[in-house]
XYZ file of C-alpha atoms in Angstrom:
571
model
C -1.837 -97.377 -102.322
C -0.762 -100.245 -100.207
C -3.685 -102.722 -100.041
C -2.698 -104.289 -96.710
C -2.045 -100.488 -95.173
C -5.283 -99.354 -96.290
C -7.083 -102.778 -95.205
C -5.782 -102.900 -91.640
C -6.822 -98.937 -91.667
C -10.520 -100.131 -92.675
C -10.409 -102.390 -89.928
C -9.744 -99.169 -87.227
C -13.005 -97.777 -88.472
C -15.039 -100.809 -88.541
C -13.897 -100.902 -84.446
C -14.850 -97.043 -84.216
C -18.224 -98.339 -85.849
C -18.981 -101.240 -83.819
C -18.177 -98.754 -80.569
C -20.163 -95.832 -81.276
C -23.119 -98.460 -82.038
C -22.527 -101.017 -79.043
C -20.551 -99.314 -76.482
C -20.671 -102.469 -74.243
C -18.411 -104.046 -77.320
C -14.470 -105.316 -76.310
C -12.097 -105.075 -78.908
C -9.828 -108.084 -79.356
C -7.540 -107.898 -82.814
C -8.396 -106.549 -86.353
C -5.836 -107.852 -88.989
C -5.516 -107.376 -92.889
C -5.328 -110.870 -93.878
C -4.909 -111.745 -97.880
C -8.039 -110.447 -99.427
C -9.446 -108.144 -96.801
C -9.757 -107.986 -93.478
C -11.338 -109.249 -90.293
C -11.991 -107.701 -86.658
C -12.872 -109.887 -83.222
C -15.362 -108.109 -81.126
C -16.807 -109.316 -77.267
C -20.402 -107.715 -77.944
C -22.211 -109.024 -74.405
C -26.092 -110.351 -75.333
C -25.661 -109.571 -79.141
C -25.596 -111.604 -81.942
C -24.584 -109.787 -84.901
C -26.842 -110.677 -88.554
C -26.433 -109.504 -91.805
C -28.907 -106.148 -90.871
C -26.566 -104.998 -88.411
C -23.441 -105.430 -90.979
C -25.721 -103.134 -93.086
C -25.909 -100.595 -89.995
C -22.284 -101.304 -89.002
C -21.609 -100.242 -92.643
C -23.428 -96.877 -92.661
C -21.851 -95.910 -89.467
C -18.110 -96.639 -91.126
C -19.700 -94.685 -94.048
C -20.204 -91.565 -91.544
C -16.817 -92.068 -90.090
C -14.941 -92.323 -93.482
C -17.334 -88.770 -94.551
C -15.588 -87.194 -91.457
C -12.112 -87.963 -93.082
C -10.970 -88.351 -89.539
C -7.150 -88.332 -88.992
C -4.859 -91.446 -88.000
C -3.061 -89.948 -84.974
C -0.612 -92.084 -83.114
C 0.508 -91.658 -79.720
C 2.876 -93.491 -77.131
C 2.529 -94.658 -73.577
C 4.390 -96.932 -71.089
C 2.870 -100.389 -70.464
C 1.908 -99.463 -67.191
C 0.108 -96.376 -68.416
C -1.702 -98.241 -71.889
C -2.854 -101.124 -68.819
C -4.084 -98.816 -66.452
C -5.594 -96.902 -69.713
C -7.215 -99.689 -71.278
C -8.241 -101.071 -67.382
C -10.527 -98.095 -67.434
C -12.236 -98.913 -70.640
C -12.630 -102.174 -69.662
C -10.466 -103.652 -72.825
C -9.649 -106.718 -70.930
C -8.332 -108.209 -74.663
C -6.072 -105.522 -74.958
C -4.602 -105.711 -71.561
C -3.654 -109.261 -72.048
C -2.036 -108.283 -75.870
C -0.118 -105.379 -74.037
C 1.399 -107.679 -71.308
C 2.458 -109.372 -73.967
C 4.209 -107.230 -75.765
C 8.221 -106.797 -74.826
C 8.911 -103.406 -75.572
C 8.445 -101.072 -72.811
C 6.583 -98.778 -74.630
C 3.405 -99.195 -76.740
C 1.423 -97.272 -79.535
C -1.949 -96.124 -80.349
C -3.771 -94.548 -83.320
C -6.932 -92.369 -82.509
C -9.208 -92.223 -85.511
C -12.573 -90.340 -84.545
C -13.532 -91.314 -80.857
C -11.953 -94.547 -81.180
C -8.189 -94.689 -79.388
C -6.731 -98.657 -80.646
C -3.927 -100.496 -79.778
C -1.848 -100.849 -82.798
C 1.618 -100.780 -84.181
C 0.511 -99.188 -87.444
C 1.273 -98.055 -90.345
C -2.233 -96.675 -91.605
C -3.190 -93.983 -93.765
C -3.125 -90.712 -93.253
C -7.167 -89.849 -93.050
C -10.691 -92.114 -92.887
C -11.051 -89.848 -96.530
C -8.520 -92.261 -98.148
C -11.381 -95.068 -97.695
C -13.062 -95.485 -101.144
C -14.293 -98.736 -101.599
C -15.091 -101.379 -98.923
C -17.500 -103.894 -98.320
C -18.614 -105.881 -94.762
C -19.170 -109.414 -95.786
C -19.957 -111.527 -93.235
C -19.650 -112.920 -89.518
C -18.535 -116.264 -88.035
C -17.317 -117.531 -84.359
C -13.812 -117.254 -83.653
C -12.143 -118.373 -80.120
C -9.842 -115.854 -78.614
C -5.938 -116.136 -79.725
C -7.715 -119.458 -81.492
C -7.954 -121.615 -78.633
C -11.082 -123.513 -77.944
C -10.894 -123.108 -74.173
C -11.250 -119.451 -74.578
C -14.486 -117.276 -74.701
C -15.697 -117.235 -78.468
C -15.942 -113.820 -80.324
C -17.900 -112.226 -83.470
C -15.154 -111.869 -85.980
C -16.679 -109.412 -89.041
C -14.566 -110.262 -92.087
C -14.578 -107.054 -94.716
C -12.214 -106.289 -97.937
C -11.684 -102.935 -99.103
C -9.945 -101.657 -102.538
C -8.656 -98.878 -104.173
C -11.546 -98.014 -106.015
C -14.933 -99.716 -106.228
C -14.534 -101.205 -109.913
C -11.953 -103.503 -108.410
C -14.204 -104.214 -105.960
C -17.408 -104.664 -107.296
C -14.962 -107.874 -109.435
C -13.824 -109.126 -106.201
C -17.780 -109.137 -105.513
C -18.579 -110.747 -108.283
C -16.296 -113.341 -107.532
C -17.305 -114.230 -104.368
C -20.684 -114.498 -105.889
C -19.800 -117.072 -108.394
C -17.233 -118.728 -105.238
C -20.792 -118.813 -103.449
C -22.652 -120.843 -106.241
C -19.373 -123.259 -106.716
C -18.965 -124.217 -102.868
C -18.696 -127.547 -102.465
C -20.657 -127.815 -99.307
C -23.470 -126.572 -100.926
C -22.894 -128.718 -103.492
C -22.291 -131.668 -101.742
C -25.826 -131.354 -100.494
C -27.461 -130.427 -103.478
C -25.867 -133.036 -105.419
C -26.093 -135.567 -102.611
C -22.486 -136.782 -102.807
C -21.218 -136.309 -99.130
C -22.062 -135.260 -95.781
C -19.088 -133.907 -93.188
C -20.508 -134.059 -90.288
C -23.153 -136.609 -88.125
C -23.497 -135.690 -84.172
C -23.350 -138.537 -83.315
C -19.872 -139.361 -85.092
C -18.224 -136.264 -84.560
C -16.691 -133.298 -87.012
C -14.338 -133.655 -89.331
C -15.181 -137.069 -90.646
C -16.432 -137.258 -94.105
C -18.995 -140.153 -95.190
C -19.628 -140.545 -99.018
C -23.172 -141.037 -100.527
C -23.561 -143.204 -103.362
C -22.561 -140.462 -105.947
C -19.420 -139.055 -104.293
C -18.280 -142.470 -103.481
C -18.554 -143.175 -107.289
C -16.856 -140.135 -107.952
C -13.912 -140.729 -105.630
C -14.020 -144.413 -106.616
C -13.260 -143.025 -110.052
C -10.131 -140.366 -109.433
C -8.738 -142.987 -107.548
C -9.006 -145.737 -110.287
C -7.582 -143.435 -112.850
C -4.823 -143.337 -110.309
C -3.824 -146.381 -109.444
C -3.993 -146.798 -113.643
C -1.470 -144.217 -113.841
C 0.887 -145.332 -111.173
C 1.028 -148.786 -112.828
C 1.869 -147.536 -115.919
C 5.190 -145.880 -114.261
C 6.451 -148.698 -112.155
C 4.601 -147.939 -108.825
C 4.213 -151.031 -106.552
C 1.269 -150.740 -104.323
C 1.609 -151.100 -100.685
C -0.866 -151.331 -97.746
C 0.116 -150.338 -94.118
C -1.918 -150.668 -90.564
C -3.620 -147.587 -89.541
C -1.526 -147.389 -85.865
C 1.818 -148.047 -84.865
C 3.457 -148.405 -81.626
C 4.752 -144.401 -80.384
C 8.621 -146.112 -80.917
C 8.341 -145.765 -84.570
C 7.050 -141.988 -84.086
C 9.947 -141.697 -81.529
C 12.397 -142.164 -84.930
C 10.624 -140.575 -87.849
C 10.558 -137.652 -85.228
C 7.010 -137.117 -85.305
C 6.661 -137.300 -81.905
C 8.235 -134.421 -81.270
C 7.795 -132.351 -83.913
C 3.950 -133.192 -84.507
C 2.656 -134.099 -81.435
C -0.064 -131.458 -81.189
C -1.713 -132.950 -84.680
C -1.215 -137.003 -83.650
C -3.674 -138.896 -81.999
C -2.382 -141.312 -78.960
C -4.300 -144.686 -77.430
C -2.701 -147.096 -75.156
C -3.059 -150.970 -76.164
C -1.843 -153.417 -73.882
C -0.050 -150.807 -71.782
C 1.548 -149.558 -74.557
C 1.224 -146.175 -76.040
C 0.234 -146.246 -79.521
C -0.499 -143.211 -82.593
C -3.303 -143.230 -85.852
C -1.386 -142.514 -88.116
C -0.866 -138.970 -89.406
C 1.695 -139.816 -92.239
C 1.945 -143.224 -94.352
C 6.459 -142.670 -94.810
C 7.302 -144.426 -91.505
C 5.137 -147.141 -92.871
C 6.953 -147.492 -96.201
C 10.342 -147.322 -95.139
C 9.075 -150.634 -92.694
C 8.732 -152.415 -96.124
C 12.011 -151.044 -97.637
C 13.716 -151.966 -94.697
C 12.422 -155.795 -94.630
C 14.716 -156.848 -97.281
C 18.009 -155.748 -98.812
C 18.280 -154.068 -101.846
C 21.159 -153.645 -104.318
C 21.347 -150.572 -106.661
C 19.640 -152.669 -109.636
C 16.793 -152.118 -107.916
C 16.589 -148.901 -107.549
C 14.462 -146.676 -107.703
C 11.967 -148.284 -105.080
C 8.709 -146.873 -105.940
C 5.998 -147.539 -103.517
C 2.580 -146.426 -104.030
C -0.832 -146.044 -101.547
C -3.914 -144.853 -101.255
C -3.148 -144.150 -97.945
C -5.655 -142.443 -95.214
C -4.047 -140.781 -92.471
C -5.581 -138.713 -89.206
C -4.538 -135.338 -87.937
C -6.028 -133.108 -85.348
C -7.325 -129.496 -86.137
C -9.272 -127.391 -83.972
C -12.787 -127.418 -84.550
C -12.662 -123.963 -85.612
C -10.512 -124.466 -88.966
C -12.222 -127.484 -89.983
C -14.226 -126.553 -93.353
C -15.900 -128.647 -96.334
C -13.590 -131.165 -97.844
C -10.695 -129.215 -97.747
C -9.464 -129.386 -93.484
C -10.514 -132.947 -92.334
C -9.536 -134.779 -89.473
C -9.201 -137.997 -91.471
C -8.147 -137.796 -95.577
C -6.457 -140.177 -97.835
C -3.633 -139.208 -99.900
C -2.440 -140.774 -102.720
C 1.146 -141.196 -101.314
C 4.026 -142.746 -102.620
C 7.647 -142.914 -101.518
C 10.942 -143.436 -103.965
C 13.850 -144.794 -102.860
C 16.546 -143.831 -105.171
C 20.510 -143.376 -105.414
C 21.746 -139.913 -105.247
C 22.716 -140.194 -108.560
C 19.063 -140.815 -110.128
C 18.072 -138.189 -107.820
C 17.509 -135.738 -110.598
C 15.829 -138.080 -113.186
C 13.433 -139.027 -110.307
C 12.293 -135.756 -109.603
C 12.001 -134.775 -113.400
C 9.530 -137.755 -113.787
C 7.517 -137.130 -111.150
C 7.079 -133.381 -112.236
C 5.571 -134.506 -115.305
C 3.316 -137.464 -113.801
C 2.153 -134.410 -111.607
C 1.742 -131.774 -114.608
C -0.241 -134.070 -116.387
C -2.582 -135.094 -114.012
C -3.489 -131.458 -113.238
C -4.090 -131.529 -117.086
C -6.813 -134.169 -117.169
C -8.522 -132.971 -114.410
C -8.308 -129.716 -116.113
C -6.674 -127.589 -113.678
C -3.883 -125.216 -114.497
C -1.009 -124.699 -111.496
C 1.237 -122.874 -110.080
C 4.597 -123.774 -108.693
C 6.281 -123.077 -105.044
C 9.785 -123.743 -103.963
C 9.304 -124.198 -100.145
C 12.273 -124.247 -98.189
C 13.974 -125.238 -94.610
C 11.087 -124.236 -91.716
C 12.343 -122.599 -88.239
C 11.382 -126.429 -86.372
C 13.772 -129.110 -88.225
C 15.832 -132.383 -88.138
C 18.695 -132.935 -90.090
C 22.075 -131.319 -91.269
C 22.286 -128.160 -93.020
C 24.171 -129.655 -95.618
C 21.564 -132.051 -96.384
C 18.998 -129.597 -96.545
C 20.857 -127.285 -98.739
C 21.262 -130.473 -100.804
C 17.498 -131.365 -100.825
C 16.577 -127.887 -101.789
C 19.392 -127.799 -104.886
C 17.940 -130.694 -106.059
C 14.377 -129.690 -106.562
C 15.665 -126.282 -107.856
C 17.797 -127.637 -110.544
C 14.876 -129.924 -111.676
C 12.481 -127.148 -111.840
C 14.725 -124.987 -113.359
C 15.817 -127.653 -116.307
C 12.191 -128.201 -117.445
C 11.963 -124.428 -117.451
C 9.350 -124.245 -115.171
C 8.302 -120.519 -113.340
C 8.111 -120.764 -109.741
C 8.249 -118.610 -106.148
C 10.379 -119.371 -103.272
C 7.803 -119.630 -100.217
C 10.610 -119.312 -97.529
C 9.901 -121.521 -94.396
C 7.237 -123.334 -95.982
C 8.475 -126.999 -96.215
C 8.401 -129.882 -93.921
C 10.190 -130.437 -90.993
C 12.486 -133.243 -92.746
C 13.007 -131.551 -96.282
C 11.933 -129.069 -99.291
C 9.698 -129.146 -101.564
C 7.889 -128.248 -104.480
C 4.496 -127.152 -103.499
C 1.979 -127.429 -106.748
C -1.175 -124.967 -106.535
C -4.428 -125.569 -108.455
C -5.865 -123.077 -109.732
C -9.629 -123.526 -110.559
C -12.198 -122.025 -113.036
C -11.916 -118.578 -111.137
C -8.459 -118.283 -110.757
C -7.921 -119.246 -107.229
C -5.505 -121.409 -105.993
C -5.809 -124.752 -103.788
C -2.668 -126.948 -102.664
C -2.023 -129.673 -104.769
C 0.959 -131.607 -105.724
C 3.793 -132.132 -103.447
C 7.257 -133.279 -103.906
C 9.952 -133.718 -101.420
C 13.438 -134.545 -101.041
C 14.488 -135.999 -98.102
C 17.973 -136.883 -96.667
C 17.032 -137.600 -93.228
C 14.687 -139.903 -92.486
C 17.396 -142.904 -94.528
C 19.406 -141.991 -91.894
C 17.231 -141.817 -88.528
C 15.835 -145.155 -90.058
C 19.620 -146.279 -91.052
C 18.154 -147.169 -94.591
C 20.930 -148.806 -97.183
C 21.095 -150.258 -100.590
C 24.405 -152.366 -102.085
C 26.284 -149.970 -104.182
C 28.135 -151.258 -107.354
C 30.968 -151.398 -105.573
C 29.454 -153.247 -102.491
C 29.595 -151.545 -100.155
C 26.347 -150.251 -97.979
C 25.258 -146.823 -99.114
C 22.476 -144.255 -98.238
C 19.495 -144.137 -100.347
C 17.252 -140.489 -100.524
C 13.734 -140.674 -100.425
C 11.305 -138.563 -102.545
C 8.112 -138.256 -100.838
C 5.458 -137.189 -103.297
C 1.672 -136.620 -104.518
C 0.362 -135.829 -107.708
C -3.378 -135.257 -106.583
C -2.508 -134.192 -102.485
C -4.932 -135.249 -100.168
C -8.354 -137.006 -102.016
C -10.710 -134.893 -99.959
C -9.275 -131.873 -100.910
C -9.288 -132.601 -104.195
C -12.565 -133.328 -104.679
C -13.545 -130.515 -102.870
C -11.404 -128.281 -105.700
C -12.775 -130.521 -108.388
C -16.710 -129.762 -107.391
C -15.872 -125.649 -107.005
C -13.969 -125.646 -110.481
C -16.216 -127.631 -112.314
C -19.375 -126.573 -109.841
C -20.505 -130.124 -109.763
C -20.844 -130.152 -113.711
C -18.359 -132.798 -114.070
C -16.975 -133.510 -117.260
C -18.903 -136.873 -118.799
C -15.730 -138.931 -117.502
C -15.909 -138.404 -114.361
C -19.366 -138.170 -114.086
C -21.084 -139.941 -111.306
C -24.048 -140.492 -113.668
C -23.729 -140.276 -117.441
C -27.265 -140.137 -118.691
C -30.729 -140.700 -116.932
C -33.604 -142.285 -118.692
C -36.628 -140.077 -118.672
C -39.944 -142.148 -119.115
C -42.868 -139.853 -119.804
C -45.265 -142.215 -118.515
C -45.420 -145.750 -116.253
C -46.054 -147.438 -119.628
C -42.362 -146.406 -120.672
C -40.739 -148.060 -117.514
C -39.848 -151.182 -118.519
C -38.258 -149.722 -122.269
C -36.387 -147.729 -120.003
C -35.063 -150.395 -118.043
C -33.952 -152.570 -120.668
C -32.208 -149.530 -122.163
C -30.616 -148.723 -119.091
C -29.608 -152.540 -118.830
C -28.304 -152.203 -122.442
C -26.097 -149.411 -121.813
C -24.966 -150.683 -118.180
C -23.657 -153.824 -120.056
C -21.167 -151.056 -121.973
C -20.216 -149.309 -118.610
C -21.981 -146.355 -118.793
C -23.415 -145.191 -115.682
C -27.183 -144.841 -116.164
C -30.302 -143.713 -113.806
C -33.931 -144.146 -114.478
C -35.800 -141.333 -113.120
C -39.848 -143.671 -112.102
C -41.393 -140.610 -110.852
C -45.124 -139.695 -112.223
C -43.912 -135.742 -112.360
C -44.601 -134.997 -115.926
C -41.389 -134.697 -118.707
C -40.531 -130.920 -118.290
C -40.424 -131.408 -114.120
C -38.131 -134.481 -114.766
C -36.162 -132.649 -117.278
C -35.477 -129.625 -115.078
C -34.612 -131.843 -112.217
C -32.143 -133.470 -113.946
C -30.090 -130.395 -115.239
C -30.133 -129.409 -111.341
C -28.498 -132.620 -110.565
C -26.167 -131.244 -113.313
C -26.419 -134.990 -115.100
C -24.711 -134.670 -118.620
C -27.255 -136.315 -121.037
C -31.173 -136.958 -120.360
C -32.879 -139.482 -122.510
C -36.397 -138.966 -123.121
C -38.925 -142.215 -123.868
C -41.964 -141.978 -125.090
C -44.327 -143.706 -127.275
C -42.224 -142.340 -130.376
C -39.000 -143.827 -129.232
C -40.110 -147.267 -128.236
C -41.737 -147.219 -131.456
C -38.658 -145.843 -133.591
C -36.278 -147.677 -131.352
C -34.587 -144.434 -131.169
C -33.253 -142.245 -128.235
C -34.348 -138.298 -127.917
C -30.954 -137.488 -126.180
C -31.038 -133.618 -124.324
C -27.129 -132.728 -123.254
C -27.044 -130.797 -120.262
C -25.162 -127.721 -122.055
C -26.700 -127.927 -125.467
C -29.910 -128.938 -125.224
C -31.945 -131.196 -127.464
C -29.033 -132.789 -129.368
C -31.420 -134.984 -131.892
C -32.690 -138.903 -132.115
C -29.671 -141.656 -131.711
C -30.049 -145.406 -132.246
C -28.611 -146.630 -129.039
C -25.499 -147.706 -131.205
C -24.765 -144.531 -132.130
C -25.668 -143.299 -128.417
C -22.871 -145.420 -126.662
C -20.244 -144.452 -129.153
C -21.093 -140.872 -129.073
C -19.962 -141.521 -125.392
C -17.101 -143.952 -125.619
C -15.329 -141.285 -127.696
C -16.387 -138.249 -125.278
C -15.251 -140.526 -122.077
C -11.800 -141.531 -124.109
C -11.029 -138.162 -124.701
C -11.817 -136.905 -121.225
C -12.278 -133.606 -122.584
């Protein structure tokens, strides 16, 4: 059976539901999105909780017994307005207007008569497996000026073995989220009133974390010939005005006026770069111009879509921008494949790979495009790698490869980007000195290997959930003193291994061992050390690992090895 077909049916009944239970309800829409389904309801004076999804659930369970046939009928616009007038479907009305066709459809299932374009199933019997899952605001057609609705999401399957998995899956997605995490673990927090939403300010631990990804970066880009680059954070609108930002991406830029001039924060770091390529000349020895930053950037999104780590109104990206001859095209885009591939390695994520190609909105000759988008194919295509078209999906100045993550339970988070671009050189009027000397065209590759920094971290705490590998680990070991008399061994240990760069805590507290032990595996730290009056007097460390256990006694020697070979092979 078609999944979507017999999602978007489930949706019908949770409506009939929902009706027969609150009449006063007003349908809006009811969708099958990827992995279920959601419907918007106007209930006056009702907020819906998890006890009336149970209700909401038995009374689809009635309707589904009944085994109720889809039935679809026709009327004119004028007749489904003045129709849904007398229900009092004011959501309808305003989704009927908009429809061009003259005439419209509806599908009666039980008492319930919907708007709809179909297909569905044949009978509510069909229904086998489904599930209710929770609520959450939603704004009418998405727009924050318009009255907010209860939107019920739901998923429904085949049969309830495939279900009870997807369950179980958003059970263990539950335990991983990195909100949750991020409070638990006290690494960030994504929202202060007073500040406003969007905005994410690091704690001590997630700022070590994220100081650590992007170290390893900027270690990596070195090693391949990156020169790092820093640009301003606003630019004067004229710059916009060129890269074509302005009017292609208005509705995400922010705008101030300085000194009666109209200014943008900066939503992309290219025009920036190609500032610096453009303030000297460059001859084809040179090329490829790498240039590498760390760069933070600020978009608008609603409100509603902001979530976590992952949709931010302000995230860095570790950006970088090749200027290369057409001829190195190819090699360029080979080598950053691989500096991507193997990045997703270390972290330990595996990937999936997305050819996304020429959007309805978009500047630039066909030519070039089809150009662009040969480009990346034949790279992908010589190092063999498996990949989708996603038609539509790339920028509106080029392709590109889209990378996906996929994490410890096989979903998938964007990653990696790489993208050819033929158009920007020329609204910029870029040029290098060919070998022949004359002025020629460069292309630029726009590229990350990570994607944006928030959202990676927010991928890296779900796969990992927060246990990170020892690496990465905002704090190695913590010292465990079983009583005050074992505080000051403790802190000349933790001096002793601080000197070796291992990141060390010392846990003071006058909670007794097995409290300080338990609290420590909760903060998911990789190795305790225990001191007591047997280790001071051994000079030995009683080392716990947070997966294994009690691992045995180490002389500290032996310790900080033990960890220098762990944090070397970043396994």
């Amino acid at each position: 059976m078609d999944l979507e077909i017999l999602r978007h049916s489930t949706s019908h009944i949770l409506a009939a539901a929902v009706k027969a239970l609150y009449p006063e309800a007003r349908l809006a829409i009811g969708p099958a999105i990827s992995e279920g389904f959601y419907y918007d309801f106007d209930i006056p004076d009702i907020t819906l909780s998890n006890e009336d999804l149970n209700k909401i659930e038995d009374k689809m369970r009635e309707i589904i017994k009944e085994g109720y046939p889809f039935e679809k009928s026709e009327m004119t616009k004028d007749e489904a307005i003045r129709f849904l007038e007398n229900r009092g479907e004011k959501y309808k009305i305003e989704l009927v207007k908009n429809i061009p066709d003259e005439k419209v459809s509806f599908y009666k299932t039980g008492d319930l008569i919907d708007l709809c374009r179909g297909p569905h199933i044949s009978s509510s019997k069909e229904i086998k497996a489904f599930k209710l899952l929770h609520t959450a605001g939603a704004y009418w057609k998405g727009i924050e000026t318009n009255p907010m609705l209860q939107r019920i999401y739901g998923t429904a399957f085949d049969n309830k073995k495939d279900l009870d998995e997807y369950l179980q899956k958003l059970a263990e997605a539950e335990k991983r989220d990195h909100r949750k995490l991020g409070r638990e673990l006290d690494l960030f927090n994504i929202y202060h009133e007073e500040a406003g939403a969007g905005l994410v300010y690091y704690h001590p631990k997630g700022a070590r974390l994220r100081f650590l990804v992007e170290d390893f970066l900027r270690r990596e880009h070195l090693k391949r010939g990156y020169e790092f680059v820093v640009i301003p954070h606003i630019a004067k609108i004229n710059l916009w005005d060129t890269s074509g930002h302005s009017g292609y991406y208005r509705e995400n830029m922010y705008f101030m006026e300085i000194d009666k001039q109209e200014y943008v924060l900066k939503p992309m770091n290219c025009p920036g770069h190609i500032l610096i390529y453009k303030s000297k000349l460059h001859s084809y020895r040179d090329m490829p111009v790498r240039f590498f930053e760390l760069g933070t950037v600020y978009r608008y999104e609603r409100s509603g879509v902001l979530h976590g780590l992952l949709r931010v109104r302000g995230f860095t990206q570790d950006d970088a921008h090749i200027f290369t001859t057409p001829e190195k095209l190819g090699e360029e885009i080979l080598d950053v494949i691989d500096f991507a591939f193997q990045m997703l390695k270390t972290f330990g994520f595996d990937y999936e790979v997305f050819l996304s190609t020429r959007p309805d909105k978009y500047v630039g000759s066909d030519e070039n495009w089809e150009h662009a988008t040969e480009a990346l194919k034949a790279a992908l295509e010589k190092k063999g790698v498996k990949y989708e078209i996603d038609p539509g999906a790339g920028v509106f100045y080029g392709p590109k490869i889209d990378v996906k993550m996929k994490d410890a339970i096989g979903r998938l988070w964007q990653g990696p980007t790489i993208q050819v671009d033929f158009n920007l050189p020329e609204r910029f009027d870029l040029n290098y000195i060919a070998e022949d000397g004359t002025k020629k065209r460069p292309v630029m590759i726009h590229r990350v290997v990570l994607g944006s920094v928030e959202r990676f971290l927010g991928a890296l705490i779900e796969n990992y959930a927060g246990a990170f590998p020892l690496w990465i680990a905002p704090v190695q070991a913590i010292l465990l003193p079983i009583a005050d008399r074992h505080l000051e061994y403790a802190n000349k240990l933790k001096k002793e291994l601080e000197e070796k760069e291992l990141r060390v805590q010392i846990d003071s507290g006058r909670e007794k061992i097995g409290h300080k032990i338990r609290e420590a595996q909760l903060q998911k730290i990789p190795y305790m050390i225990i001191v007591g009056d047997k280790e001071i007097e051994s000079q030995k460390l009683a080392v716990r690992s947070r997966k294994e256990g009690d691992i045995g006694a180490f002389s500290v020697g032996e310790f900080i090895n033990k960890l220098g070979q762990e944090i070397d092979s970043r396994s």
